PDB file of C-alpha atoms in Angstrom:
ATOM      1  CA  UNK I   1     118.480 130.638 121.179  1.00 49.00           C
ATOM      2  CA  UNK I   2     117.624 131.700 117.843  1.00 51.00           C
ATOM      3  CA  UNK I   3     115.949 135.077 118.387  1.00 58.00           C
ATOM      4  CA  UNK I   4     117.906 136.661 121.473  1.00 60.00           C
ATOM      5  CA  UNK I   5     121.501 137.302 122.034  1.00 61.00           C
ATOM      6  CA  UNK I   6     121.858 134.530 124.469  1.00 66.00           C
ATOM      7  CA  UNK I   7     123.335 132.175 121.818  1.00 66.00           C
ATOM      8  CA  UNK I   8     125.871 134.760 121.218  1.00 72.00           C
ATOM      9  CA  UNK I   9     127.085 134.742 124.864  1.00 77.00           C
ATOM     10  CA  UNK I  10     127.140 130.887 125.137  1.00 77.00           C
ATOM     11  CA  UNK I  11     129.348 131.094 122.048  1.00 80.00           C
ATOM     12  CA  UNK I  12     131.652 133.546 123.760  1.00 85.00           C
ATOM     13  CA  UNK I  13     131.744 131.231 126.740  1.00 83.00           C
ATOM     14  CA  UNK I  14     132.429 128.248 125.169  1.00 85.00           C
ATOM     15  CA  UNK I  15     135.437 130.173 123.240  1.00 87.00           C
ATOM     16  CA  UNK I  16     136.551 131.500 126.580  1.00 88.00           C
ATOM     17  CA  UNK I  17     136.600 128.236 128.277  1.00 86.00           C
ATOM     18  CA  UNK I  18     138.176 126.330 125.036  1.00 87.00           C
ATOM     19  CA  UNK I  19     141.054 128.925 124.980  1.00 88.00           C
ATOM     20  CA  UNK I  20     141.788 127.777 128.487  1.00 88.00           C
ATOM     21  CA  UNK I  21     140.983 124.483 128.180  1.00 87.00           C
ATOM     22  CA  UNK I  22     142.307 122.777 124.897  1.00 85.00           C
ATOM     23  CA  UNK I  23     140.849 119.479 125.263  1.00 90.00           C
ATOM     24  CA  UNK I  24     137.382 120.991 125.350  1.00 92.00           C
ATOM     25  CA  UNK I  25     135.267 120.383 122.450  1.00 94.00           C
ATOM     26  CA  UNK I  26     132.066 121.933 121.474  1.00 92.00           C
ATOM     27  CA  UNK I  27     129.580 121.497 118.357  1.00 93.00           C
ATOM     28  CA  UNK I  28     126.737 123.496 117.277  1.00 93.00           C
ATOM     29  CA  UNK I  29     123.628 122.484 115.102  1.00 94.00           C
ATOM     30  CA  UNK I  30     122.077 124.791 113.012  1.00 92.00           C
ATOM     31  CA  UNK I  31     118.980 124.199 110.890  1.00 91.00           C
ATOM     32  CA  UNK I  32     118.305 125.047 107.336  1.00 92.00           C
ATOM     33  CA  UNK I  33     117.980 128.703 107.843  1.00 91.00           C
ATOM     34  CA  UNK I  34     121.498 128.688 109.621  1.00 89.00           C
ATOM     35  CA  UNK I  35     120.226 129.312 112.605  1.00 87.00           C
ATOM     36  CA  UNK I  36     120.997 127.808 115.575  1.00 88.00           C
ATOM     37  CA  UNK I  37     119.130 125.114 117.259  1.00 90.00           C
ATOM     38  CA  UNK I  38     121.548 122.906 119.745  1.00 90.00           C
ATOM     39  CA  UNK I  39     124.973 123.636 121.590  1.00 91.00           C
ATOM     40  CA  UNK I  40     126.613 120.442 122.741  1.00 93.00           C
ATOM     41  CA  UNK I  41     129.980 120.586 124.757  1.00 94.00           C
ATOM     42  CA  UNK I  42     132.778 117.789 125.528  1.00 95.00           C
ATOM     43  CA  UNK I  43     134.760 118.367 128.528  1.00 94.00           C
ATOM     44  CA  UNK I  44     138.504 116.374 128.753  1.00 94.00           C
ATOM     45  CA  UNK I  45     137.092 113.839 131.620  1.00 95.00           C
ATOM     46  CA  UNK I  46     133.947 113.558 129.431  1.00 96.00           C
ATOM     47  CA  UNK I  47     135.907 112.280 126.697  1.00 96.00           C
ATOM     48  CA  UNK I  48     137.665 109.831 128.429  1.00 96.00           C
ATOM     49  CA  UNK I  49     134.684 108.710 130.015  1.00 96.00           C
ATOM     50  CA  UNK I  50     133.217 108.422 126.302  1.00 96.00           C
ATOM     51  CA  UNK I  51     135.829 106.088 125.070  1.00 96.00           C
ATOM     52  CA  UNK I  52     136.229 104.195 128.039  1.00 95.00           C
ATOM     53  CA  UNK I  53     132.870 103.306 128.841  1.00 95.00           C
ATOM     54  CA  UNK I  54     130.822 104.456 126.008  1.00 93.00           C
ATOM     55  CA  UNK I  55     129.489 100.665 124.883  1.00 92.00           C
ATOM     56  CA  UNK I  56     126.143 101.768 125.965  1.00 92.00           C
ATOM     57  CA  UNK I  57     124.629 105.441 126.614  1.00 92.00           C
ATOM     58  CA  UNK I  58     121.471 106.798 127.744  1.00 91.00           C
ATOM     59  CA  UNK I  59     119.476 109.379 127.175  1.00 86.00           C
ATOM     60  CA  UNK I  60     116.919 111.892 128.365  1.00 75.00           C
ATOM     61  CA  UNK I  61     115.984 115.637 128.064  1.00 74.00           C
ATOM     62  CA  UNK I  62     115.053 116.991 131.176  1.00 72.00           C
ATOM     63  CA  UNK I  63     116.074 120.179 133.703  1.00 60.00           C
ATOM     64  CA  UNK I  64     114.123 122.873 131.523  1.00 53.00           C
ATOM     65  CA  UNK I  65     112.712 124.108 134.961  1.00 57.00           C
ATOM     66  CA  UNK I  66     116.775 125.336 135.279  1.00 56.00           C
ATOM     67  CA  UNK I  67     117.050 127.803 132.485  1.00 53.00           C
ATOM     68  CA  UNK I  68     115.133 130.708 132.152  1.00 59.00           C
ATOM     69  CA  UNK I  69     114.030 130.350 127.920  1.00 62.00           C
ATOM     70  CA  UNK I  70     113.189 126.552 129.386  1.00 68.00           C
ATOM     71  CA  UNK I  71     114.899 124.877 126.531  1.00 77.00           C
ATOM     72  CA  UNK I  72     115.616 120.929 127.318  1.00 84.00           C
ATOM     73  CA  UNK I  73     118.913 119.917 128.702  1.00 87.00           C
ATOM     74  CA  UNK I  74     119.961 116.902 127.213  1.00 90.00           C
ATOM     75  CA  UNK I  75     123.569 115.294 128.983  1.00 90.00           C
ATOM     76  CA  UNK I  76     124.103 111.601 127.421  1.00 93.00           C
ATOM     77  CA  UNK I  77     125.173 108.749 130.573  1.00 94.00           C
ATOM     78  CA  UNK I  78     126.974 106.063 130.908  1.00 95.00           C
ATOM     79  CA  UNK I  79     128.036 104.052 133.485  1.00 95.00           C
ATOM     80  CA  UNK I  80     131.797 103.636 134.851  1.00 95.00           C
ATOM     81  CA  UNK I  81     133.605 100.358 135.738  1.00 95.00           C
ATOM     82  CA  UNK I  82     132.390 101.601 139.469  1.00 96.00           C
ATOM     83  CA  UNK I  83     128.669 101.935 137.926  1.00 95.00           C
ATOM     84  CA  UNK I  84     128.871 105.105 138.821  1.00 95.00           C
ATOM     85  CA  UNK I  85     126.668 106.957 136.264  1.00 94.00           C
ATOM     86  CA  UNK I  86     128.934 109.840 134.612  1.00 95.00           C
ATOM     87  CA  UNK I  87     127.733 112.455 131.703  1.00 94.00           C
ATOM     88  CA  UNK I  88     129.941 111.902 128.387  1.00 95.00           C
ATOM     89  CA  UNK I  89     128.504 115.560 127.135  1.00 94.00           C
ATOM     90  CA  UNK I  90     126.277 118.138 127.633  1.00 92.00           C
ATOM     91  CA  UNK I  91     123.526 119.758 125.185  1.00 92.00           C
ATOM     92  CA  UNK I  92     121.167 122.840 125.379  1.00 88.00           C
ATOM     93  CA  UNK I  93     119.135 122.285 122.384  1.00 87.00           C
ATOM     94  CA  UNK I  94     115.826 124.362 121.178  1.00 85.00           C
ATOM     95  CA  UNK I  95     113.362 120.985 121.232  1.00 85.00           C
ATOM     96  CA  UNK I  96     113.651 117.494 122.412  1.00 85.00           C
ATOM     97  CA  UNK I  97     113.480 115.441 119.254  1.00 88.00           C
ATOM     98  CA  UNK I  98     114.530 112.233 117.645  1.00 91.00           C
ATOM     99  CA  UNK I  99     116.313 114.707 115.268  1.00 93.00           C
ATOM    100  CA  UNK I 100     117.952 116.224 117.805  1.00 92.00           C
ATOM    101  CA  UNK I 101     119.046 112.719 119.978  1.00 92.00           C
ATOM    102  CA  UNK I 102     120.223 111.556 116.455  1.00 93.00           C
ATOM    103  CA  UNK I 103     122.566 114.728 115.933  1.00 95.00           C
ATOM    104  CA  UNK I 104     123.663 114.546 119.356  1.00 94.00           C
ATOM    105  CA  UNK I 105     125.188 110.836 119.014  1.00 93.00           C
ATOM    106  CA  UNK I 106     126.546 111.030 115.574  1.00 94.00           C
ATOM    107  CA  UNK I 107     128.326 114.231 116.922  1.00 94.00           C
ATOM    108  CA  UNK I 108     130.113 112.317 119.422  1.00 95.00           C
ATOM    109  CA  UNK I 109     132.676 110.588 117.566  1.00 94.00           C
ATOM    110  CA  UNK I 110     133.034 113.909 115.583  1.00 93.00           C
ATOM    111  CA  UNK I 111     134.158 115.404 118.917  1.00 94.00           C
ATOM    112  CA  UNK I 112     136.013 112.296 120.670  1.00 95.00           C
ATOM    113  CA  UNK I 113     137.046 110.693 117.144  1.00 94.00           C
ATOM    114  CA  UNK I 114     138.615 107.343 119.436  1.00 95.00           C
ATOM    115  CA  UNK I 115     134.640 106.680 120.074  1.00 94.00           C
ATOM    116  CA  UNK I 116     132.801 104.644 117.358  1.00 87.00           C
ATOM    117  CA  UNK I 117     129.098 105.064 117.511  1.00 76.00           C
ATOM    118  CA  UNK I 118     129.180 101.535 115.438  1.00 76.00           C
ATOM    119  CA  UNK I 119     131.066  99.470 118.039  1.00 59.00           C
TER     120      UNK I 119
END
């Protein structure tokens, strides 16, 4: 992410979808050196899902095996009034950290701003 051009393309396509999707939301952490270390993307459903049944989320890196660089896939749950378990976002991030679960759930209310991470 930080030494190819592959973060440039996942900028593009975020910008691509975003322009034909406005209710898509995306966030991007960088580190001291500006340089990129996570990319975290709201979709509309995802934000809905967020408000509505956001009192308690999970989390877990995993699917590295599904991306070539093998950089941890982090996609926050919860669990619907059907208990149907449904991702709230999605994150590609450079490390699986507390830093990075920390960033990832204060940057939800910054991109669904009807969520409260202090409810």
């Amino acid at each position: 992410m930080q030494e190819d051009g592959n973060y440039w393309d996942a900028l593009k396509f975020l910008e691509e979808v975003k322009r034909n999707n406005k209710n898509m939301v995306y966030n991007i952490k960088y580190n001291d050196d500006n340089k990129p270390e996570g990319i975290m993307w709201m979709l509309p459903e995802m934000r809905e899902d967020l408000v509505r049944f956001g009192d308690i989320i999970c989390l877990d890196a995993q699917k590295r095996d599904y991306n070539k660089p093998g950089w941890p896939y982090i996609g926050p749950v919860i669990k619907d009034n059907e208990n149907h378990v449904r991702v709230v976002c999605e994150c590609i991030c450079i490390e699986e950290s507390n830093e990075m679960y920390c960033w990832i759930l204060k940057s939800l209310p910054y991109l669904e701003p009807r969520w409260n991470l202090q409810r």
